[in-house]
Tab-separated table of C-alpha atoms in Angstrom:
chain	number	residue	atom	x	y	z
B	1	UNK	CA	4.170	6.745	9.314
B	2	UNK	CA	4.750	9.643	6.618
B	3	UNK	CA	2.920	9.056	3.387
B	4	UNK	CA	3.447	10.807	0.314
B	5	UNK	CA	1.166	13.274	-0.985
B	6	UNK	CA	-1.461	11.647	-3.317
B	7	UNK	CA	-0.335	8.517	-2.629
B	8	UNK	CA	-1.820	7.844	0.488
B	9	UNK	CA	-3.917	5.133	-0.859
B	10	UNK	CA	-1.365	3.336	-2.460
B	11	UNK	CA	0.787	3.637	0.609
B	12	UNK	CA	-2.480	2.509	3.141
B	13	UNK	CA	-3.045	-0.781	0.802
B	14	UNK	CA	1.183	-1.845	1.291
B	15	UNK	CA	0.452	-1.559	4.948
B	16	UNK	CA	-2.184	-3.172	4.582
B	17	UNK	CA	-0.715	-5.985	3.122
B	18	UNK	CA	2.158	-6.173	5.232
B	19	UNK	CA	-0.329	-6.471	8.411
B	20	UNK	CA	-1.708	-9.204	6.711
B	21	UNK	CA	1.244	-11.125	6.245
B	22	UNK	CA	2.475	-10.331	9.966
B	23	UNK	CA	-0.990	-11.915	11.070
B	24	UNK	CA	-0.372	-15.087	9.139
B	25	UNK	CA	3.003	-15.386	10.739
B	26	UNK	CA	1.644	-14.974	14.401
B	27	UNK	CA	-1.234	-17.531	13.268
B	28	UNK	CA	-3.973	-14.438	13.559
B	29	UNK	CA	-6.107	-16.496	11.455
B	30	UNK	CA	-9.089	-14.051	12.083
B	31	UNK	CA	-7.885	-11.029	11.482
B	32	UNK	CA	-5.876	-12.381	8.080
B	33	UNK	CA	-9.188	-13.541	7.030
B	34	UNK	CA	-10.394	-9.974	7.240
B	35	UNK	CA	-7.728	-8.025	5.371
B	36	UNK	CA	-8.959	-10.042	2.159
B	37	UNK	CA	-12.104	-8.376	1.185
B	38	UNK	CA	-10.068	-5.162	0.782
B	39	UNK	CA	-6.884	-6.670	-0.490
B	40	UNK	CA	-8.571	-7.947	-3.455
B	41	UNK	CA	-9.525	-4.263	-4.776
B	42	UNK	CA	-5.764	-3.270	-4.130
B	43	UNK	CA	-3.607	-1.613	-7.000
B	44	UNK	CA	-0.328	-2.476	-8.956
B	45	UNK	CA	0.905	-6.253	-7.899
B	46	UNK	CA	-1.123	-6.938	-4.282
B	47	UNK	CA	-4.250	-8.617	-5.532
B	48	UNK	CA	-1.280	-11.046	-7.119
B	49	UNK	CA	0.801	-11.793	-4.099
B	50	UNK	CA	-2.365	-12.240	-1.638
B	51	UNK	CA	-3.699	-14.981	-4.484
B	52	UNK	CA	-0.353	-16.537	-4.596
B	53	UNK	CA	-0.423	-16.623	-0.453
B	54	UNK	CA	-3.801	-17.887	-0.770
B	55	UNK	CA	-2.924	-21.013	-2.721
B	56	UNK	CA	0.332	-21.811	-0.538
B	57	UNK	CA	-1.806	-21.829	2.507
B	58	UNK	CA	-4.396	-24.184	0.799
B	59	UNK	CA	-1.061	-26.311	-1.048
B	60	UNK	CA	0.825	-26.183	2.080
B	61	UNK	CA	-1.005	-27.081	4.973
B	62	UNK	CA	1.696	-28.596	6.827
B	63	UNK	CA	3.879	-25.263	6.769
B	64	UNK	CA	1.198	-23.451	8.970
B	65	UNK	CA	1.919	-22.072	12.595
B	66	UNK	CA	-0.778	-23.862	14.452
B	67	UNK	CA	-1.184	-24.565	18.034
B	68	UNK	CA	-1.354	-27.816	19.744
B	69	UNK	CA	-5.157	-28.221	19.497
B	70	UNK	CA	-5.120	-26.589	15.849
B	71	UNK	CA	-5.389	-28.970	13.227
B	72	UNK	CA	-3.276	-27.516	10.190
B	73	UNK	CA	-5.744	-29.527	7.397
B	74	UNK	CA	-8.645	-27.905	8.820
B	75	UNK	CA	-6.762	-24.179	9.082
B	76	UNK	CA	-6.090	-25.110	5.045
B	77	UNK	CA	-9.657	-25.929	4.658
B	78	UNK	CA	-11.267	-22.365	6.038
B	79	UNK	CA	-8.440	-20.818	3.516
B	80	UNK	CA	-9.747	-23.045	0.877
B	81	UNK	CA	-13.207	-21.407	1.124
B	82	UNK	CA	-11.576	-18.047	0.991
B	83	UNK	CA	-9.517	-18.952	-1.770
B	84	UNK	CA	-12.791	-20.307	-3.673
B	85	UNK	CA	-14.581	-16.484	-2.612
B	86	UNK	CA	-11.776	-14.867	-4.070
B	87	UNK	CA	-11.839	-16.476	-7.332
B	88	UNK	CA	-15.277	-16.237	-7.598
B	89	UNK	CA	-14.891	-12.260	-7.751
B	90	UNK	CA	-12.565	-12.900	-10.155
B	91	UNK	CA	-14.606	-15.156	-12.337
B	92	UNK	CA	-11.956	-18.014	-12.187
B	93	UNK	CA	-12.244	-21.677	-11.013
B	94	UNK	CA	-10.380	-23.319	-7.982
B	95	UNK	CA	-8.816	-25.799	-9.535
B	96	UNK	CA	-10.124	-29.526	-8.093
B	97	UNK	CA	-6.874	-30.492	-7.219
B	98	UNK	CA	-6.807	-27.929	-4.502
B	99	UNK	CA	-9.849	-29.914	-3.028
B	100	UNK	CA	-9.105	-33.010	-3.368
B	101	UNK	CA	-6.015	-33.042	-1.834
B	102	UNK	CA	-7.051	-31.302	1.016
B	103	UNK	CA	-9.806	-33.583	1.285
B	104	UNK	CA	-7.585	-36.534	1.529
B	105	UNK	CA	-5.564	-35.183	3.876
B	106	UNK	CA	-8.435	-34.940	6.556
B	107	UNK	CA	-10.151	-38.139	5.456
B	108	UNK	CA	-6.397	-39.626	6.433
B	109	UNK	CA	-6.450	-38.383	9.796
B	110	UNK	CA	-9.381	-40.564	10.300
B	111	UNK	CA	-7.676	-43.272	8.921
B	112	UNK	CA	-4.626	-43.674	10.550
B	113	UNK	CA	-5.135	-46.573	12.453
B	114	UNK	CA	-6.686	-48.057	9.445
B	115	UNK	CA	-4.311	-47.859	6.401
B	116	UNK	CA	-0.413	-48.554	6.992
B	117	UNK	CA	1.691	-45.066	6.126
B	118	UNK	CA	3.161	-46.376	3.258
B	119	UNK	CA	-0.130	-47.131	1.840
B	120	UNK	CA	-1.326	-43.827	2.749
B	121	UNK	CA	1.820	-41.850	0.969
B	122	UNK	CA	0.750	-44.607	-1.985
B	123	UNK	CA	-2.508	-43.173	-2.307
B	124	UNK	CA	-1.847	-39.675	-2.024
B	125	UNK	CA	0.930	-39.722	-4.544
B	126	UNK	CA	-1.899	-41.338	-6.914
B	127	UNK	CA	-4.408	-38.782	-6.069
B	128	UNK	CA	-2.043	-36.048	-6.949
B	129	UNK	CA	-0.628	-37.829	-10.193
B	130	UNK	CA	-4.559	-38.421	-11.715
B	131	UNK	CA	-5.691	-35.132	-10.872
B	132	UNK	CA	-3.773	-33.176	-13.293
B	133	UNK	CA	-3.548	-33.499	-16.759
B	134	UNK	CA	-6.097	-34.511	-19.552
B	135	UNK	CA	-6.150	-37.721	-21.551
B	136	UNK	CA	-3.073	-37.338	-23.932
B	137	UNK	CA	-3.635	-36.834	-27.629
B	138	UNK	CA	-7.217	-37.941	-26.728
B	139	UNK	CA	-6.070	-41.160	-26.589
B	140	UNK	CA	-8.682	-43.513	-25.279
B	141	UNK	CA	-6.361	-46.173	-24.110
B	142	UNK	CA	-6.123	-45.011	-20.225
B	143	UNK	CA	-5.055	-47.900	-18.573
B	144	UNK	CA	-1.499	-47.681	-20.490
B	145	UNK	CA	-0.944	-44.239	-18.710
B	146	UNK	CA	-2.818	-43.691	-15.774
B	147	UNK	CA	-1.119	-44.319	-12.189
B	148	UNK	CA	-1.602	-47.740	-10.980
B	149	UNK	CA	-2.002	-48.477	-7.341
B	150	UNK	CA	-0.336	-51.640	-5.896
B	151	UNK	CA	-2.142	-55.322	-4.855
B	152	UNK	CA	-0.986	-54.240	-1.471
B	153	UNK	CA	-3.205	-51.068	-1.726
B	154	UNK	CA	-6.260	-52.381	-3.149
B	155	UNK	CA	-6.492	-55.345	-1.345
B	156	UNK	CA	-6.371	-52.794	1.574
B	157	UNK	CA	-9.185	-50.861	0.101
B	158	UNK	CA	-11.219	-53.797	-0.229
B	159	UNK	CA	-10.589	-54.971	3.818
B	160	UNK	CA	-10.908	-51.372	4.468
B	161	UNK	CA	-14.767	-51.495	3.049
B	162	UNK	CA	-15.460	-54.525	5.043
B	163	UNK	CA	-14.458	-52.983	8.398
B	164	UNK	CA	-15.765	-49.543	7.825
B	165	UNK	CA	-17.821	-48.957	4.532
B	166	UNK	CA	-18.344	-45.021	5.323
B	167	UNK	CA	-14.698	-44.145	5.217
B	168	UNK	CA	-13.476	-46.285	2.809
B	169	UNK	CA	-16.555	-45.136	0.343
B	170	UNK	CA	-14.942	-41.478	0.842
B	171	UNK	CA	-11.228	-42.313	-0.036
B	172	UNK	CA	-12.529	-44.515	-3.084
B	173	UNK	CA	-14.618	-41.479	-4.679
B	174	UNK	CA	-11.724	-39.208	-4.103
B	175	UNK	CA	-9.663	-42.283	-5.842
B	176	UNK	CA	-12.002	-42.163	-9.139
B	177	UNK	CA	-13.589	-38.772	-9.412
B	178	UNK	CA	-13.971	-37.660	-12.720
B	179	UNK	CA	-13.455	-33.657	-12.976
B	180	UNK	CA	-16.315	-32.939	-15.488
B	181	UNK	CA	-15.488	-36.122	-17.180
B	182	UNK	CA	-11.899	-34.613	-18.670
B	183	UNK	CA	-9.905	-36.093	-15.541
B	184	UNK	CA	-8.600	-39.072	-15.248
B	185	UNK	CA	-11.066	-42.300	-14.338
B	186	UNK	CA	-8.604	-44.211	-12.432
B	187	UNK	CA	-9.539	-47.174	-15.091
B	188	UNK	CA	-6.649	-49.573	-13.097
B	189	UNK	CA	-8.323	-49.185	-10.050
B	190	UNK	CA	-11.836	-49.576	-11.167
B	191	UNK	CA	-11.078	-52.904	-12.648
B	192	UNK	CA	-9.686	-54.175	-9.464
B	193	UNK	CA	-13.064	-53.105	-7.666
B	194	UNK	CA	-15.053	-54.724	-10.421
B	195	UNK	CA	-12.932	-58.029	-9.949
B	196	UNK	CA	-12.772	-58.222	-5.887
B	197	UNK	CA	-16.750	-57.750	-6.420
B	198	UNK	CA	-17.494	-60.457	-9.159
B	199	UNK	CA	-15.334	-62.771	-6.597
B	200	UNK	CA	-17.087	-61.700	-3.519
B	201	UNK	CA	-20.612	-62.544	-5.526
B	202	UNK	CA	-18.963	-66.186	-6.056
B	203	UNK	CA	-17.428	-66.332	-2.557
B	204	UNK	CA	-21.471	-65.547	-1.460
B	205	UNK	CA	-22.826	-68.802	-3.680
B	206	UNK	CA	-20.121	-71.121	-2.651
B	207	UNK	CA	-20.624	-73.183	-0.074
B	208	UNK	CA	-18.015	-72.018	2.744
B	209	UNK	CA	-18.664	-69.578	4.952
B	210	UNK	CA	-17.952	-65.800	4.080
B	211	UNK	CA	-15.964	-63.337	6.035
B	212	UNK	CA	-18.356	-60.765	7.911
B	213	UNK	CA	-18.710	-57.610	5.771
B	214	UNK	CA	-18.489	-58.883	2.698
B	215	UNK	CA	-21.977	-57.780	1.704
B	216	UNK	CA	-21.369	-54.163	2.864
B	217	UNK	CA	-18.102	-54.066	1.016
B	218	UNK	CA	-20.011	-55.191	-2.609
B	219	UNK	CA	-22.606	-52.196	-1.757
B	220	UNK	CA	-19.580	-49.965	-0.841
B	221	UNK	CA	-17.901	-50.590	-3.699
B	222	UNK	CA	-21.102	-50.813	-6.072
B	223	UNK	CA	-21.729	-46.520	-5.008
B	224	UNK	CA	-18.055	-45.924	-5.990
B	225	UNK	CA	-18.305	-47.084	-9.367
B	226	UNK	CA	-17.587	-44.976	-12.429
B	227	UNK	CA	-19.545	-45.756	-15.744
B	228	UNK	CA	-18.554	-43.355	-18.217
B	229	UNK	CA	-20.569	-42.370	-21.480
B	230	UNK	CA	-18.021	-44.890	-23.613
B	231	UNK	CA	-19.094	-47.932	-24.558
B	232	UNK	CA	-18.652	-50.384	-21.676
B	233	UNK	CA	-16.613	-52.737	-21.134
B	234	UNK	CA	-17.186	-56.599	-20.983
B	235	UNK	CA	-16.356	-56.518	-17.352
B	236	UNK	CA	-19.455	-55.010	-16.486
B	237	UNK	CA	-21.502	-56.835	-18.441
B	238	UNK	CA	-20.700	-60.074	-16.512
B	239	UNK	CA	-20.963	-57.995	-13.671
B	240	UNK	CA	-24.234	-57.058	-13.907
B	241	UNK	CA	-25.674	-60.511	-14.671
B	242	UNK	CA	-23.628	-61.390	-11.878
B	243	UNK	CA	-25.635	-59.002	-9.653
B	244	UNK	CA	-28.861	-60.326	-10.967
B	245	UNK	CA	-27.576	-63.811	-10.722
B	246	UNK	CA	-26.977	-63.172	-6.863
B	247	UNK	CA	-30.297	-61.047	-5.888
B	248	UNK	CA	-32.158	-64.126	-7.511
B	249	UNK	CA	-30.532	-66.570	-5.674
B	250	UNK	CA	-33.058	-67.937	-2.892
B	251	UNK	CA	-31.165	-67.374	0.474
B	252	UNK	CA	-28.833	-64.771	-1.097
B	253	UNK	CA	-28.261	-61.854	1.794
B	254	UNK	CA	-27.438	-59.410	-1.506
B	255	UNK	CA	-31.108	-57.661	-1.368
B	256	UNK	CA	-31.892	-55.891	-4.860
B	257	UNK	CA	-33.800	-53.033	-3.852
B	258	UNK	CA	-30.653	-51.627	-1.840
B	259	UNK	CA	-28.128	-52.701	-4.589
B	260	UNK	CA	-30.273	-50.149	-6.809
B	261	UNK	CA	-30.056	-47.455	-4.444
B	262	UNK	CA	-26.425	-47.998	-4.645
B	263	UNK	CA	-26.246	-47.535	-8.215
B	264	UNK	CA	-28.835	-44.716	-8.365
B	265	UNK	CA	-26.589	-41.937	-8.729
B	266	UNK	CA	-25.273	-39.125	-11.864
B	267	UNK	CA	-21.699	-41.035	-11.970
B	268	UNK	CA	-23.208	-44.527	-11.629
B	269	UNK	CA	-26.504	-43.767	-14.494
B	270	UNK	CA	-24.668	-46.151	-17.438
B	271	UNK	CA	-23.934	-49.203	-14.962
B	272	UNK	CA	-27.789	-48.794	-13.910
B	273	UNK	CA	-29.023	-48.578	-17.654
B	274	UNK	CA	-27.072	-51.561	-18.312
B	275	UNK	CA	-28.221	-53.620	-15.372
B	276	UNK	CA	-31.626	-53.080	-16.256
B	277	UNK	CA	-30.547	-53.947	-20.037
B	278	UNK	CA	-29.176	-57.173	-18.518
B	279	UNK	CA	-32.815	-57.242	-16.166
B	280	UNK	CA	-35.035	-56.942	-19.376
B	281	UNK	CA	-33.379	-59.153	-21.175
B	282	UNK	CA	-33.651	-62.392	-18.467
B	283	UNK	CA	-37.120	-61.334	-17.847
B	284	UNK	CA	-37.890	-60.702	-21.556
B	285	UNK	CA	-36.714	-64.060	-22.768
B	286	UNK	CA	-39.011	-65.896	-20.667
B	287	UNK	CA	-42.576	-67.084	-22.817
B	288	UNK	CA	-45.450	-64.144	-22.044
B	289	UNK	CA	-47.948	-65.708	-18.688
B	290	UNK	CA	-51.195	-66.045	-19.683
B	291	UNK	CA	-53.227	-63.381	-19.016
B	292	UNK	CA	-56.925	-63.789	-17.700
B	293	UNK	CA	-58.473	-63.375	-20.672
B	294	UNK	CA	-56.549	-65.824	-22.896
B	295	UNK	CA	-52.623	-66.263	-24.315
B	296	UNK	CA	-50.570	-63.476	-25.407
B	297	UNK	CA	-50.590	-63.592	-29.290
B	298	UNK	CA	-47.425	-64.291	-30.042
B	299	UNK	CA	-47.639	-61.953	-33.766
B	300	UNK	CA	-47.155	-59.211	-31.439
B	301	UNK	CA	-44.337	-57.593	-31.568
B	302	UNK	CA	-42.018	-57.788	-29.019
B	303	UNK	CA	-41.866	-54.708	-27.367
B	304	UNK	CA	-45.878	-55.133	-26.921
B	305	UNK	CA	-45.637	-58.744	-25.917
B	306	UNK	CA	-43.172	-57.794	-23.372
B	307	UNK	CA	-45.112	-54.891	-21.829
B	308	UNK	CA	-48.308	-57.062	-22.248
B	309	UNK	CA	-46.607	-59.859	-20.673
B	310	UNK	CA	-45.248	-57.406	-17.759
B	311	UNK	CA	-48.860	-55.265	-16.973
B	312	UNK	CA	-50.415	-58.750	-16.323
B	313	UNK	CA	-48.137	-59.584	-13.744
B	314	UNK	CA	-50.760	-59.838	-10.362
B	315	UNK	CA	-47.907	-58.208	-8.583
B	316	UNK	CA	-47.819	-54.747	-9.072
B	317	UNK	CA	-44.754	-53.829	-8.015
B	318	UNK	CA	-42.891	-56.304	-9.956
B	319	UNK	CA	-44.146	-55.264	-13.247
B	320	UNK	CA	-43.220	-51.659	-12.705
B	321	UNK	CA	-39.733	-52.731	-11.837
B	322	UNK	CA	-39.563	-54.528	-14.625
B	323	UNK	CA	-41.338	-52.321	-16.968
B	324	UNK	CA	-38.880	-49.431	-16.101
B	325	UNK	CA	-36.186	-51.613	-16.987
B	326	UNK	CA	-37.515	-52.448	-19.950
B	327	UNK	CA	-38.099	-49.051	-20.917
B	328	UNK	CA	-34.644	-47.973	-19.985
B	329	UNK	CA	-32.798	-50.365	-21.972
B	330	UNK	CA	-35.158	-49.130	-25.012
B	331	UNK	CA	-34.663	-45.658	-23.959
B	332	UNK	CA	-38.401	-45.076	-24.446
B	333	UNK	CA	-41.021	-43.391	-22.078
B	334	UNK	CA	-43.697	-46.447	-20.652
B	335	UNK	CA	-46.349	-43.964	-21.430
B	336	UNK	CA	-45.392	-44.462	-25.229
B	337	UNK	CA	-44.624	-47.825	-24.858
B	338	UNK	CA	-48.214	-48.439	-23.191
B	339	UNK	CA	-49.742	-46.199	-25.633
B	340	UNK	CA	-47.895	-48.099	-28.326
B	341	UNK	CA	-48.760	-51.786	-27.250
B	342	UNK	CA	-52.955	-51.016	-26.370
B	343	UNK	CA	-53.051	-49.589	-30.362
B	344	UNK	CA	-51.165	-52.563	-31.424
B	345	UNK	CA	-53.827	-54.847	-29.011
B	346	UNK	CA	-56.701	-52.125	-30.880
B	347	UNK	CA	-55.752	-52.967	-34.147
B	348	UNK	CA	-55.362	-56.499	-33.549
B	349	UNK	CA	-59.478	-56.358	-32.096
B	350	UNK	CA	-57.957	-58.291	-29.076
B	351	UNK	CA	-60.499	-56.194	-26.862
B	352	UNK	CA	-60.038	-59.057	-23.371
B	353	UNK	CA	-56.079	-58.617	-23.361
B	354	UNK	CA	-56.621	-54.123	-23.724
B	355	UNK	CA	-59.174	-54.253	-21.193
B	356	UNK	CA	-56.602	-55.658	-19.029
B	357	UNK	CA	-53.728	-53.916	-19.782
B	358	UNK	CA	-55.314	-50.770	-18.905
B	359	UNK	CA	-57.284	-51.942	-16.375
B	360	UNK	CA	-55.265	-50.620	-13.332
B	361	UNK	CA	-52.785	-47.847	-13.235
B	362	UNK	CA	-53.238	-46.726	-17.125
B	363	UNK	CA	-57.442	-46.541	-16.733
B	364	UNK	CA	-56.900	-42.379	-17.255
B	365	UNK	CA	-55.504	-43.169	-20.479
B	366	UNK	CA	-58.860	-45.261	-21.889
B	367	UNK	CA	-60.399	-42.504	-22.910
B	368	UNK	CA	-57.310	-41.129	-25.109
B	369	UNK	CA	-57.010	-44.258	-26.593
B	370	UNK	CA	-60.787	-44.252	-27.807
B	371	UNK	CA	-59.855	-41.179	-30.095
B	372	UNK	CA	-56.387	-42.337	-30.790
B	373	UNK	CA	-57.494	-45.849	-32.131
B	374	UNK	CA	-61.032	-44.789	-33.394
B	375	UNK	CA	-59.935	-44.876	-37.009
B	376	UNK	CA	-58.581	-48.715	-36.984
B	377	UNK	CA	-61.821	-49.703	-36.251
B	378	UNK	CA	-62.635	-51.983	-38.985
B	379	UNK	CA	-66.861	-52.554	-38.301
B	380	UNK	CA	-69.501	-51.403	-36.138
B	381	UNK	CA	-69.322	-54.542	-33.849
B	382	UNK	CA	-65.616	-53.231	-33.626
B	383	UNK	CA	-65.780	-49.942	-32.517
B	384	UNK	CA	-69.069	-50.704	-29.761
B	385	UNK	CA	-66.569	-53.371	-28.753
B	386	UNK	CA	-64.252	-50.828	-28.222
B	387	UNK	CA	-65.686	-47.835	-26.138
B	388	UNK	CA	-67.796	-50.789	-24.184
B	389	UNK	CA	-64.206	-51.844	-23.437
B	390	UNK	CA	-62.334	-48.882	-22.668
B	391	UNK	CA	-65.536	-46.289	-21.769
B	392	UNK	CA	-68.239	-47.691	-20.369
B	393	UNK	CA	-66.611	-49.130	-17.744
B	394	UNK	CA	-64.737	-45.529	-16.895
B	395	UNK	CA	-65.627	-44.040	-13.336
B	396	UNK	CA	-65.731	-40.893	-12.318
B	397	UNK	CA	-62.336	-39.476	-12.206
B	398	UNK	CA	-61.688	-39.396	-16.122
B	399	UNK	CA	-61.198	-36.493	-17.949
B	400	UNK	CA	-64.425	-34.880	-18.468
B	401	UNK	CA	-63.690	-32.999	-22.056
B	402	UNK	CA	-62.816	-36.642	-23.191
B	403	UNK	CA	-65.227	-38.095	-21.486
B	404	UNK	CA	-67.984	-36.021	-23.404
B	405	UNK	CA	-65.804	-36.955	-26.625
B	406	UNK	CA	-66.884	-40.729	-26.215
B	407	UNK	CA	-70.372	-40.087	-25.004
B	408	UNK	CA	-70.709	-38.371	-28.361
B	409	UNK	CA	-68.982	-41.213	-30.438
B	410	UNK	CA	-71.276	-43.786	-28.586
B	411	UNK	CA	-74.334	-41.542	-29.336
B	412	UNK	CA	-73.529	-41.815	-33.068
B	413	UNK	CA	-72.815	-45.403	-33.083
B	414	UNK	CA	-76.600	-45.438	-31.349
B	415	UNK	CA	-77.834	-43.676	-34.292
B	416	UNK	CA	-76.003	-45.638	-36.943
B	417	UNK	CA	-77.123	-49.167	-35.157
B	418	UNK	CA	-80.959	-47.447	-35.391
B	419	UNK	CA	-80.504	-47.085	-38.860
B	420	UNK	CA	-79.219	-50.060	-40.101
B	421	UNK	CA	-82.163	-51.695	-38.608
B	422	UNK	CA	-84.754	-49.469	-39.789
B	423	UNK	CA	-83.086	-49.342	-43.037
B	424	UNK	CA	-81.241	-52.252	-44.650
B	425	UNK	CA	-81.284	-50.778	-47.949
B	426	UNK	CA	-78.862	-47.952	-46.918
B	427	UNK	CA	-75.919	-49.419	-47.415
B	428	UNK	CA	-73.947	-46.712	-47.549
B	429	UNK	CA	-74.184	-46.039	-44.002
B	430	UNK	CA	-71.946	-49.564	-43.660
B	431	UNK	CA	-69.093	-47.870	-44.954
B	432	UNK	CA	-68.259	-47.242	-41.058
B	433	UNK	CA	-64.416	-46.271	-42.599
B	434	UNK	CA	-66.024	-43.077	-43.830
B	435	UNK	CA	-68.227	-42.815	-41.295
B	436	UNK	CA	-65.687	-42.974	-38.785
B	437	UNK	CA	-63.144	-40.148	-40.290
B	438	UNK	CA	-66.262	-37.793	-39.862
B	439	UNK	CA	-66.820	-38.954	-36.224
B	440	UNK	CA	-63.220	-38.405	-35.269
B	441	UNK	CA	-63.394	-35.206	-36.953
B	442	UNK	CA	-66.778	-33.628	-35.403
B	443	UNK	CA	-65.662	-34.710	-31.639
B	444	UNK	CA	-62.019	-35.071	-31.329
C-alpha cells in the first residue's frame, strides 16, 4: 500500500483502524483487544470512532458474532473492562448504566428457569428507566415518578428469595442501587420489600405453619435494603421494633446476631442506627437492676443511669450490645459516655456503684479518672475514698506515668492525714479545695 510522503503515520493509524474493525467482524476478539492501546493515541477523529465502537459493543451485546459456545454477555463484559481502561486514560467515568445492565443481563441467564420472560423484560425495562436521570427539580417526592414494578413482579421477587436467596439478593441490589446517592432509590419497590417482611415477621408469630424459606427470604431482603441519609420513614420504624419484637420472641427461628450482620453494611448504616435507636430505647425504659453494691440512684441522669444500669449486667456480652446501641442512637463514643457517667458517680461520692462500673473492661481508665475527678473531691475522707477505690486496687498492667501520678497524690494525702493529727490547730490545711488545686497541679 502507497502512503504519502509525511503522512505515513496518519496513513499507518487508518489501517490500523480498519484492521480493527475487520477483526471485530470476524469475532477476532484478541487481536481487537490489542489494536486499542495504540488506537487511543491516534490523530484527527479515530480515538472518537473506537470510543463510540467501544460503547456499542458494551450497549449491544446481542449484535455480537459469537460462536455457539460464546456467550455474547460475557464477550460485552471483557469489552466493558476495556471500555472502563480507556476512559480511565481519558480521565472520564463509565457511566453505571453500562454496568448495570450488563450485569443484569448475565445474572438473567442464571435465572431463566426462575423468573417468567415477561417478568424478566419487566425488570430490565425498570433497571434501564431508574438508572438515568437525577431526581427532577430536586424534588423529594420519588415515589410519584420513579418506575413502579408490578404485584406480579414483586411477589416473584419475594418467592424468588425463598427458593434461592443468593440470586435473588443480586437482582434486588441491581433493583435499588443508589449511584453515589444521585440515582434513583427505587422507593416503590423498597416499600413492597419492607411490607412482604413486616408480614413474614407476623406470618412467623402466628400460629400456622410457615412456608420453608421464609426466614432466609427476611435476611435476603433485610441486606438489600436502602436507608438513605433523609429522615426515615414510619415504615421502618415499625419495622425495626418489629425485628426486635421477633428476635425476642422465645422460640422465634429469626436469630439477632445474623439479622445484624445483615444490616451491617455502608447502604444499610441508617436502618442499623435506627434499630439500635429502637434497641436502646426498649432496653432503656426498663427500671436500672440493682447493682451489687446497692440501687442505682435514680437523680442520675439518664444517660449515666442507663450505662450504669448496662455495665452491671453479669453478662458481658449483653451489655456491650446494648451499650453500643445506646451509644449509637446518642451518636456518642462509650469511652465518653463511661468517662462521663464514673465523674457523674465521682461527684455524687457513690464510690460502691464506680468501683463497679469500672471494675472489668474500663479498669485502664481508673487511673485517668483519679486526675480527671480529683478536684470534685469535697473532703479528705473523699478523696482516700477515691484512689482506695479506683488505685489501690490497680494491678500491674496500668499505665505507669499515671500510676506514679496517684502514688504521689496518695503520698500527700499521707502527709496531710499526719498533720491533721499532729496538729489540730492548723486549720488551714482542711481547706482540702485549695489543697487539692495544688495537688492536681504538681502531679498531673
Amino acid at each position: 500500500m502507497n502512503h504519502p510522503f509525511g503522512k505515513e503515520e496518519a496513513a499507518s493509524q487508518k489501517q490500523l483502524f480498519g484492521f480493527f474493525c475487520e477483526c471485530l467482524r470476524r469475532g477476532e476478539w484478541e487481536l481487537a483487544q490489542a489494536c486499542v492501546p495504540q488506537l487511543q493515541e491516534g490523530q484527527g477523529d479515530i480515538p472518537k470512532r473506537v470510543e463510540d465502537i467501544l460503547q456499542a459493543l458494551v450497549v449491544c451485546p446481542n449484535l455480537l458474532r459469537c460462536g455457539q459456545d460464546i456467550n455474547p454477555q460475557r464477550v460485552a463484559w471483557v469489552w466493558l473492562l476495556v471500555l472502563e481502561k480507556w476512559l480511565a486514560r481519558e480521565k472520564k467515568l463509565l457511566p453505571v448504566v453500562f454496568r448495570r445492565k450488563l450485569e443484569f443481563l448475565l445474572l438473567s441467564e442464571d435465572l431463566q428457569g426462575d423468573i417468567p420472560e415477561n417478568i424478566l423484560e419487566e425488570l430490565y425495562e425498570t433497571l434501564t428507566q431508574g438508572a438515568v436521570g437525577h431526581v427532577p427539580d430536586g424534588n423529594p417526592r420519588r415515589e410519584s415518578w420513579t418506575p413502579r414494578l408490578s404485584s406480579e413482579a414483586v411477589s416473584v421477587l419475594w418467592d424468588l428469595l425463598r427458593q434461592s436467596p443468593q440470586p435473588a439478593q443480586a437482582l434486588l441490589e441491581l433493583l435499588l442501587e443508589e449511584d453515589d446517592g444521585t440515582g434513583l432509590c427505587h422507593w416503590p419497590l423498597q416499600n413492597a420489600l419492607v411490607d412482604l417482611i413486616r408480614k413474614a415477621l407476623r406470618a412467623l408469630q402466628g400460629p400456622d405453619s410457615v412456608p420453608p424459606g421464609v426466614v432466609d427470604a427476611i435476611y435476603g431482603a433485610l441486606r438489600t435494603l436502602r436507608c438513605p441519609a433523609e429522615p426515615l420513614g414510619v415504615e421502618l420504624h415499625l419495622l425495626c421494633e418489629e425485628l426486635l419484637e421477633a428476635c425476642r420472641t422465645e422460640g422465634s427461628p429469626l436469630r439477632e446476631e445474623r439479622l445484624l450482620s445483615c444490616l451491617l453494611h455502608k447502604a444499610s448504616r441508617g436502618l442499623l442506627s435506627l434499630y439500635g435507636h429502637t434497641y436502646a430505647e426498649k432496653v432503656t425504659e426498663k427500671p436500672p437492676r440493682a447493682t451489687a453494691s446497692g440501687k442505682v440512684s435514680p437523680d442520675h441522669l439518664d444517660p449515666e443511669r442507663a450505662m450504669l444500669a448496662l455495665f452491671s449486667n453479669p453478662n458481658p456480652a449483653e451489655a456491650w450490645k446494648v451499650a453500643y446501641f445506646y451509644c449509637l442512637s446518642n451518636n456518642k463514643h462509650f469511652l465518653e459516655q463511661i468517662l462521663v457517667t464514673a465523674l457523674t458517680l465521682l461527684k455524687e461520692e457513690d464510690f460502691p456503684n464506680l468501683g463497679c462500673l469500672l471494675d472489668r473492661e474500663f479498669r485502664p481508665l481508673s487511673c485517668l479518672l483519679v486526675l480527671l475527678g480529683w478536684t470534685h473531691c469535697q473532703s479528705l475522707e473523699s478523696a482516700k475514698r477515691l484512689l482506695q477505690t479506683l488505685h489501690r486496687t490497680q494491678g500491674p498492667g496500668c499505665d505507669e506515668l499515671l500510676r506514679d501520678a496517684c502514688d504521689g497524690l496518695w503520698a500527700h494525702l499521707e502527709v496531710l492525714e499526719w498533720c491533721i493529727q499532729q496538729s489540730r490547730c492548723c486549720k488551714s490545711l482542711l481547706n482540702l479545695p485549695g489543697q487539692v488545686s495544688t495537688v492536681s497541679v504538681q502531679y498531673s
